[in-house]
PDB file of C-alpha atoms and ligand atoms in Angstrom:
ATOM      1  CA  MET E  96      88.159 109.923 104.210  1.00 89.00           C
ATOM      2  CA  TYR E  97      89.782 108.531 101.014  1.00 96.00           C
ATOM      3  CA  ASN E  98      90.451 112.009  99.556  1.00 96.00           C
ATOM      4  CA  PHE E  99      92.061 113.289 102.734  1.00 97.00           C
ATOM      5  CA  ILE E 100      94.324 110.230 103.182  1.00 98.00           C
ATOM      6  CA  GLN E 101      95.251 110.213  99.480  1.00 98.00           C
ATOM      7  CA  GLN E 102      96.151 113.921  99.520  1.00 97.00           C
ATOM      8  CA  PHE E 103      98.114 113.580 102.747  1.00 98.00           C
ATOM      9  CA  HIS E 104     100.080 110.610 101.354  1.00 98.00           C
ATOM     10  CA  SER E 105     100.717 112.550  98.145  1.00 98.00           C
ATOM     11  CA  GLY E 106     101.870 115.742  99.950  1.00 98.00           C
ATOM     12  CA  TRP E 107     103.853 114.065 102.729  1.00 98.00           C
ATOM     13  CA  ALA E 108     105.815 112.148 100.073  1.00 98.00           C
ATOM     14  CA  TYR E 109     107.600 115.418  99.099  1.00 98.00           C
ATOM     15  CA  LEU E 110     108.694 116.000 102.676  1.00 98.00           C
ATOM     16  CA  ALA E 111     109.656 112.369 103.386  1.00 98.00           C
ATOM     17  CA  ILE E 112     111.751 112.083 100.204  1.00 98.00           C
ATOM     18  CA  LEU E 113     113.363 115.501 100.693  1.00 98.00           C
ATOM     19  CA  VAL E 114     114.462 114.735 104.274  1.00 98.00           C
ATOM     20  CA  LEU E 115     115.666 111.290 103.181  1.00 98.00           C
ATOM     21  CA  VAL E 116     117.792 112.841 100.406  1.00 98.00           C
ATOM     22  CA  ILE E 117     119.227 115.342 102.920  1.00 98.00           C
ATOM     23  CA  ALA E 118     120.097 112.505 105.358  1.00 98.00           C
ATOM     24  CA  VAL E 119     121.839 110.465 102.636  1.00 98.00           C
ATOM     25  CA  VAL E 120     123.790 113.450 101.230  1.00 98.00           C
ATOM     26  CA  ASN E 121     124.715 114.588 104.750  1.00 98.00           C
ATOM     27  CA  SER E 122     126.112 111.181 105.661  1.00 98.00           C
ATOM     28  CA  ILE E 123     128.041 110.860 102.376  1.00 98.00           C
ATOM     29  CA  ILE E 124     129.613 114.291 103.006  1.00 98.00           C
ATOM     30  CA  GLY E 125     130.316 113.382 106.654  1.00 98.00           C
ATOM     31  CA  LYS E 126     131.950 110.113 105.662  1.00 97.00           C
ATOM     32  CA  SER E 127     134.042 111.470 102.796  1.00 97.00           C
ATOM     33  CA  SER E 128     135.304 114.465 104.796  1.00 97.00           C
ATOM     34  CA  GLN E 129     135.938 112.230 107.846  1.00 96.00           C
ATOM     35  CA  LYS E 130     133.884 114.490 110.102  1.00 97.00           C
ATOM     36  CA  GLU E 131     132.842 113.603 113.599  1.00 98.00           C
ATOM     37  CA  PHE E 132     129.260 112.318 113.888  1.00 98.00           C
ATOM     38  CA  THR E 133     127.438 115.055 115.839  1.00 98.00           C
ATOM     39  CA  ALA E 134     123.984 115.566 117.401  1.00 98.00           C
ATOM     40  CA  LYS E 135     123.006 117.451 114.215  1.00 98.00           C
ATOM     41  CA  ASP E 136     123.801 114.411 112.051  1.00 98.00           C
ATOM     42  CA  ARG E 137     121.763 112.230 114.396  1.00 98.00           C
ATOM     43  CA  LYS E 138     118.795 114.637 114.167  1.00 98.00           C
ATOM     44  CA  VAL E 139     118.868 114.694 110.353  1.00 98.00           C
ATOM     45  CA  ALA E 140     118.824 110.858 110.278  1.00 98.00           C
ATOM     46  CA  LEU E 141     116.065 110.756 112.912  1.00 98.00           C
ATOM     47  CA  PHE E 142     113.828 113.201 110.981  1.00 98.00           C
ATOM     48  CA  ALA E 143     114.220 111.054 107.863  1.00 98.00           C
ATOM     49  CA  LEU E 144     113.315 107.930 109.865  1.00 98.00           C
ATOM     50  CA  ILE E 145     110.209 109.593 111.343  1.00 98.00           C
ATOM     51  CA  GLY E 146     109.243 111.008 107.928  1.00 98.00           C
ATOM     52  CA  VAL E 147     109.202 107.608 106.207  1.00 98.00           C
ATOM     53  CA  HIS E 148     107.489 105.905 109.156  1.00 98.00           C
ATOM     54  CA  ILE E 149     104.615 108.404 109.028  1.00 98.00           C
ATOM     55  CA  GLN E 150     104.395 107.807 105.261  1.00 98.00           C
ATOM     56  CA  LEU E 151     104.324 104.037 105.910  1.00 98.00           C
ATOM     57  CA  LEU E 152     101.488 104.381 108.428  1.00 98.00           C
ATOM     58  CA  VAL E 153      99.405 106.567 106.117  1.00 98.00           C
ATOM     59  CA  GLY E 154     100.251 104.228 103.198  1.00 98.00           C
ATOM     60  CA  PHE E 155      98.796 101.286 105.145  1.00 98.00           C
ATOM     61  CA  ILE E 156      95.514 103.129 105.729  1.00 98.00           C
ATOM     62  CA  LEU E 157      95.436 104.281 102.088  1.00 98.00           C
ATOM     63  CA  TYR E 158      95.941 100.718 100.926  1.00 98.00           C
ATOM     64  CA  PHE E 159      92.604  99.711 102.456  1.00 98.00           C
ATOM     65  CA  VAL E 160      90.555 102.757 101.416  1.00 97.00           C
ATOM     66  CA  SER E 161      91.937 103.426  97.919  1.00 97.00           C
ATOM     67  CA  PRO E 162      90.362 101.864  94.806  1.00 97.00           C
ATOM     68  CA  LEU E 163      93.980 101.449  93.590  1.00 97.00           C
ATOM     69  CA  GLY E 164      95.069  99.514  96.697  1.00 97.00           C
ATOM     70  CA  LEU E 165      93.822  96.177  98.049  1.00 97.00           C
ATOM     71  CA  SER E 166      90.642  96.292  95.976  1.00 96.00           C
ATOM     72  CA  SER E 167      92.745  96.209  92.793  1.00 96.00           C
ATOM     73  CA  PHE E 168      95.030  93.461  94.038  1.00 95.00           C
ATOM     74  CA  GLY E 169      94.874  90.542  91.635  1.00 90.00           C
ATOM     75  CA  GLN E 170      94.631  92.611  88.450  1.00 91.00           C
ATOM     76  CA  MET E 171      98.262  91.867  87.704  1.00 92.00           C
ATOM     77  CA  LYS E 172      97.990  92.290  83.928  1.00 94.00           C
ATOM     78  CA  ASP E 173      97.350  96.005  84.361  1.00 96.00           C
ATOM     79  CA  ALA E 174     100.800  97.532  85.012  1.00 96.00           C
ATOM     80  CA  ALA E 175      99.423 100.671  86.705  1.00 96.00           C
ATOM     81  CA  LEU E 176      97.235  98.675  89.116  1.00 97.00           C
ATOM     82  CA  ARG E 177     100.042  96.181  89.756  1.00 97.00           C
ATOM     83  CA  LEU E 178     102.235  99.122  90.724  1.00 98.00           C
ATOM     84  CA  THR E 179      99.825 100.701  93.253  1.00 98.00           C
ATOM     85  CA  SER E 180      98.360  97.477  94.664  1.00 98.00           C
ATOM     86  CA  LEU E 181     101.529  95.377  94.905  1.00 98.00           C
ATOM     87  CA  GLU E 182     104.922  96.731  93.798  1.00 98.00           C
ATOM     88  CA  HIS E 183     104.766 100.191  95.406  1.00 98.00           C
ATOM     89  CA  PRO E 184     103.563  98.965  98.847  1.00 98.00           C
ATOM     90  CA  LEU E 185     105.848  95.906  98.933  1.00 98.00           C
ATOM     91  CA  ILE E 186     109.035  97.652  97.782  1.00 98.00           C
ATOM     92  CA  ASN E 187     108.366 100.620 100.080  1.00 98.00           C
ATOM     93  CA  ILE E 188     107.892  98.356 103.099  1.00 98.00           C
ATOM     94  CA  ILE E 189     111.244  96.687 102.288  1.00 98.00           C
ATOM     95  CA  ALA E 190     112.856 100.134 101.812  1.00 98.00           C
ATOM     96  CA  ILE E 191     111.576 101.349 105.186  1.00 98.00           C
ATOM     97  CA  ILE E 192     112.790  98.153 106.908  1.00 98.00           C
ATOM     98  CA  LEU E 193     116.286  98.808 105.444  1.00 98.00           C
ATOM     99  CA  ILE E 194     116.171 102.442 106.614  1.00 98.00           C
ATOM    100  CA  THR E 195     115.158 101.280 110.112  1.00 98.00           C
ATOM    101  CA  ILE E 196     118.043  98.765 110.146  1.00 98.00           C
ATOM    102  CA  GLY E 197     120.362 101.628 109.077  1.00 98.00           C
ATOM    103  CA  TRP E 198     119.150 103.695 112.041  1.00 98.00           C
ATOM    104  CA  SER E 199     119.664 100.892 114.574  1.00 98.00           C
ATOM    105  CA  LYS E 200     123.069  99.949 113.122  1.00 98.00           C
ATOM    106  CA  HIS E 201     124.227 103.571 113.403  1.00 98.00           C
ATOM    107  CA  LYS E 202     123.151 103.551 117.075  1.00 98.00           C
ATOM    108  CA  LYS E 203     125.224 100.444 117.804  1.00 98.00           C
ATOM    109  CA  ALA E 204     128.264 101.670 115.856  1.00 98.00           C
ATOM    110  CA  THR E 205     131.044 103.191 117.927  1.00 97.00           C
ATOM    111  CA  SER E 206     133.020 105.192 115.338  1.00 97.00           C
ATOM    112  CA  SER E 207     131.768 108.223 113.400  1.00 98.00           C
ATOM    113  CA  GLU E 208     132.787 106.580 110.133  1.00 97.00           C
ATOM    114  CA  ALA E 209     130.705 103.470 110.869  1.00 98.00           C
ATOM    115  CA  LYS E 210     127.712 105.639 111.824  1.00 98.00           C
ATOM    116  CA  PHE E 211     127.894 107.660 108.592  1.00 98.00           C
ATOM    117  CA  ASN E 212     128.431 104.426 106.648  1.00 98.00           C
ATOM    118  CA  SER E 213     125.316 102.647 107.851  1.00 98.00           C
ATOM    119  CA  ILE E 214     123.146 105.698 107.161  1.00 98.00           C
ATOM    120  CA  ALA E 215     124.715 106.410 103.762  1.00 98.00           C
ATOM    121  CA  ILE E 216     124.368 102.798 102.603  1.00 98.00           C
ATOM    122  CA  LEU E 217     121.062 101.612 104.088  1.00 98.00           C
ATOM    123  CA  TYR E 218     119.175 104.921 103.816  1.00 98.00           C
ATOM    124  CA  GLY E 219     120.671 105.262 100.310  1.00 98.00           C
ATOM    125  CA  ILE E 220     119.408 101.850  99.173  1.00 98.00           C
ATOM    126  CA  GLY E 221     116.024 102.624 100.772  1.00 98.00           C
ATOM    127  CA  LEU E 222     115.818 105.912  98.871  1.00 98.00           C
ATOM    128  CA  LEU E 223     116.643 104.236  95.542  1.00 98.00           C
ATOM    129  CA  LEU E 224     114.011 101.533  96.161  1.00 98.00           C
ATOM    130  CA  ILE E 225     111.381 104.154  97.020  1.00 98.00           C
ATOM    131  CA  LEU E 226     112.194 106.202  93.887  1.00 98.00           C
ATOM    132  CA  SER E 227     112.053 103.057  91.735  1.00 98.00           C
ATOM    133  CA  ARG E 228     108.394 102.410  92.581  1.00 98.00           C
ATOM    134  CA  ILE E 229     106.711 105.841  92.795  1.00 98.00           C
ATOM    135  CA  PRO E 230     103.516 106.040  90.721  1.00 97.00           C
ATOM    136  CA  TRP E 231     104.918 109.127  88.929  1.00 97.00           C
ATOM    137  CA  ASN E 232     101.939 109.556  86.604  1.00 95.00           C
ATOM    138  CA  LEU E 233      99.567 109.848  89.603  1.00 96.00           C
ATOM    139  CA  TRP E 234     101.889 112.168  91.495  1.00 94.00           C
ATOM    140  CA  PHE E 235     102.593 114.799  88.799  1.00 83.00           C
TER     141      PHE E 235
HETATM  142  C1  HEM T 438     108.266 106.231 101.874  1.00 85.39           C
HETATM  143  C2  HEM T 438     107.297 105.468 101.394  1.00 85.39           C
HETATM  144  C3  HEM T 438     106.261 105.915 100.424  1.00 85.39           C
HETATM  145  C4  HEM T 438     106.266 106.981  99.559  1.00 85.39           C
HETATM  146  C5  HEM T 438     107.355 108.048  99.350  1.00 85.39           C
HETATM  147  C6  HEM T 438     105.003 106.944  98.840  1.00 85.39           C
HETATM  148  C7  HEM T 438     104.618 107.849  97.871  1.00 85.39           C
HETATM  149  C8  HEM T 438     103.463 107.769  97.110  1.00 85.39           C
HETATM  150  C9  HEM T 438     103.103 108.692  96.062  1.00 85.39           C
HETATM  151  C10 HEM T 438     103.915 109.913  95.657  1.00 85.39           C
HETATM  152  C11 HEM T 438     101.906 108.270  95.551  1.00 85.39           C
HETATM  153  C12 HEM T 438     101.088 108.945  94.418  1.00 85.39           C
HETATM  154  C13 HEM T 438     100.160 109.902  95.157  1.00 85.39           C
HETATM  155  C14 HEM T 438      99.184 110.637  94.287  1.00 85.39           C
HETATM  156  O1  HEM T 438      98.196 110.028  93.860  1.00 85.39           O
HETATM  157  O2  HEM T 438      99.379 111.854  94.086  1.00 85.39           O
HETATM  158  C15 HEM T 438     101.501 107.065  96.263  1.00 85.39           C
HETATM  159  C16 HEM T 438     100.349 106.349  96.039  1.00 85.39           C
HETATM  160  C17 HEM T 438      99.948 105.251  96.759  1.00 85.39           C
HETATM  161  N1  HEM T 438     100.611 104.682  97.830  1.00 85.39           N
HETATM  162 FE1  HEM T 438     102.420 105.281  98.558  1.00 85.39          FE
HETATM  163  N2  HEM T 438     104.263 105.865  99.285  1.00 85.39           N
HETATM  164  C18 HEM T 438     104.989 105.208 100.237  1.00 85.39           C
HETATM  165  C19 HEM T 438     104.619 104.071 100.934  1.00 85.39           C
HETATM  166  C20 HEM T 438     103.428 103.386 100.755  1.00 85.39           C
HETATM  167  C21 HEM T 438     103.048 102.181 101.457  1.00 85.39           C
HETATM  168  C22 HEM T 438     103.933 101.481 102.491  1.00 85.39           C
HETATM  169  C23 HEM T 438     101.808 101.835 101.014  1.00 85.39           C
HETATM  170  C24 HEM T 438     100.913 100.679 101.414  1.00 85.39           C
HETATM  171  C25 HEM T 438     101.140  99.806 102.364  1.00 85.39           C
HETATM  172  C26 HEM T 438     101.407 102.799 100.023  1.00 85.39           C
HETATM  173  C27 HEM T 438     100.220 102.768  99.320  1.00 85.39           C
HETATM  174  C28 HEM T 438      99.878 103.598  98.269  1.00 85.39           C
HETATM  175  C29 HEM T 438      98.669 103.455  97.461  1.00 85.39           C
HETATM  176  C30 HEM T 438      97.588 102.399  97.629  1.00 85.39           C
HETATM  177  C31 HEM T 438      98.708 104.497  96.506  1.00 85.39           C
HETATM  178  C32 HEM T 438      97.651 104.808  95.419  1.00 85.39           C
HETATM  179  C33 HEM T 438      96.712 105.809  96.078  1.00 85.39           C
HETATM  180  C34 HEM T 438      95.639 106.407  95.197  1.00 85.39           C
HETATM  181  O3  HEM T 438      95.943 107.270  94.368  1.00 85.39           O
HETATM  182  O4  HEM T 438      94.467 106.036  95.412  1.00 85.39           O
HETATM  183  N3  HEM T 438     102.414 103.730  99.897  1.00 85.39           N
HETATM  184  N4  HEM T 438     102.464 106.794  97.212  1.00 85.39           N
END
């Protein structure tokens, strides 16, 4: 159980981050070239949203089955354990909330520019937060 969830979370991270990068770059290009927001742009943003939500769900399960998750919570002097048991989950939850707000703001926006803006900014901040708390030494 633990091995499967851990490997899934590790592998899915590539996909989730890749699609998120594509969504951010796509919206920056769309905004700066003053393009119209099309169904393709919506799909790219939706795939990124789904990608990070699946990662969130699997992350929650992993948190309870991993020896580096809840069971290491409290060992705050150990930087590696603090990262996997507190900083990584907490910052990623905040990042995914921001990405979700970006998605709902783009839905409410009426102009193409405002739609690209909310995705570029909120997905962009989410991406930076996620990248700031990846346990790189475990991943590579
Ligand atoms: C988009 C969001 C997220 C991304 C991109 C992500 C990515 C990663 C990566 C790349 C690793 C290292 C995997 C490895 O060992 O090869 C990892 C580990 C871990 N993640 Fe996440 N994660 C995300 C969200 C979460 C959330 C929300 C939680 C918990 C609520 C979580 C809990 C954990 C735990 C406990 C580990 C250590 C697992 C272990 O090696 O036993 N993650 N994550």
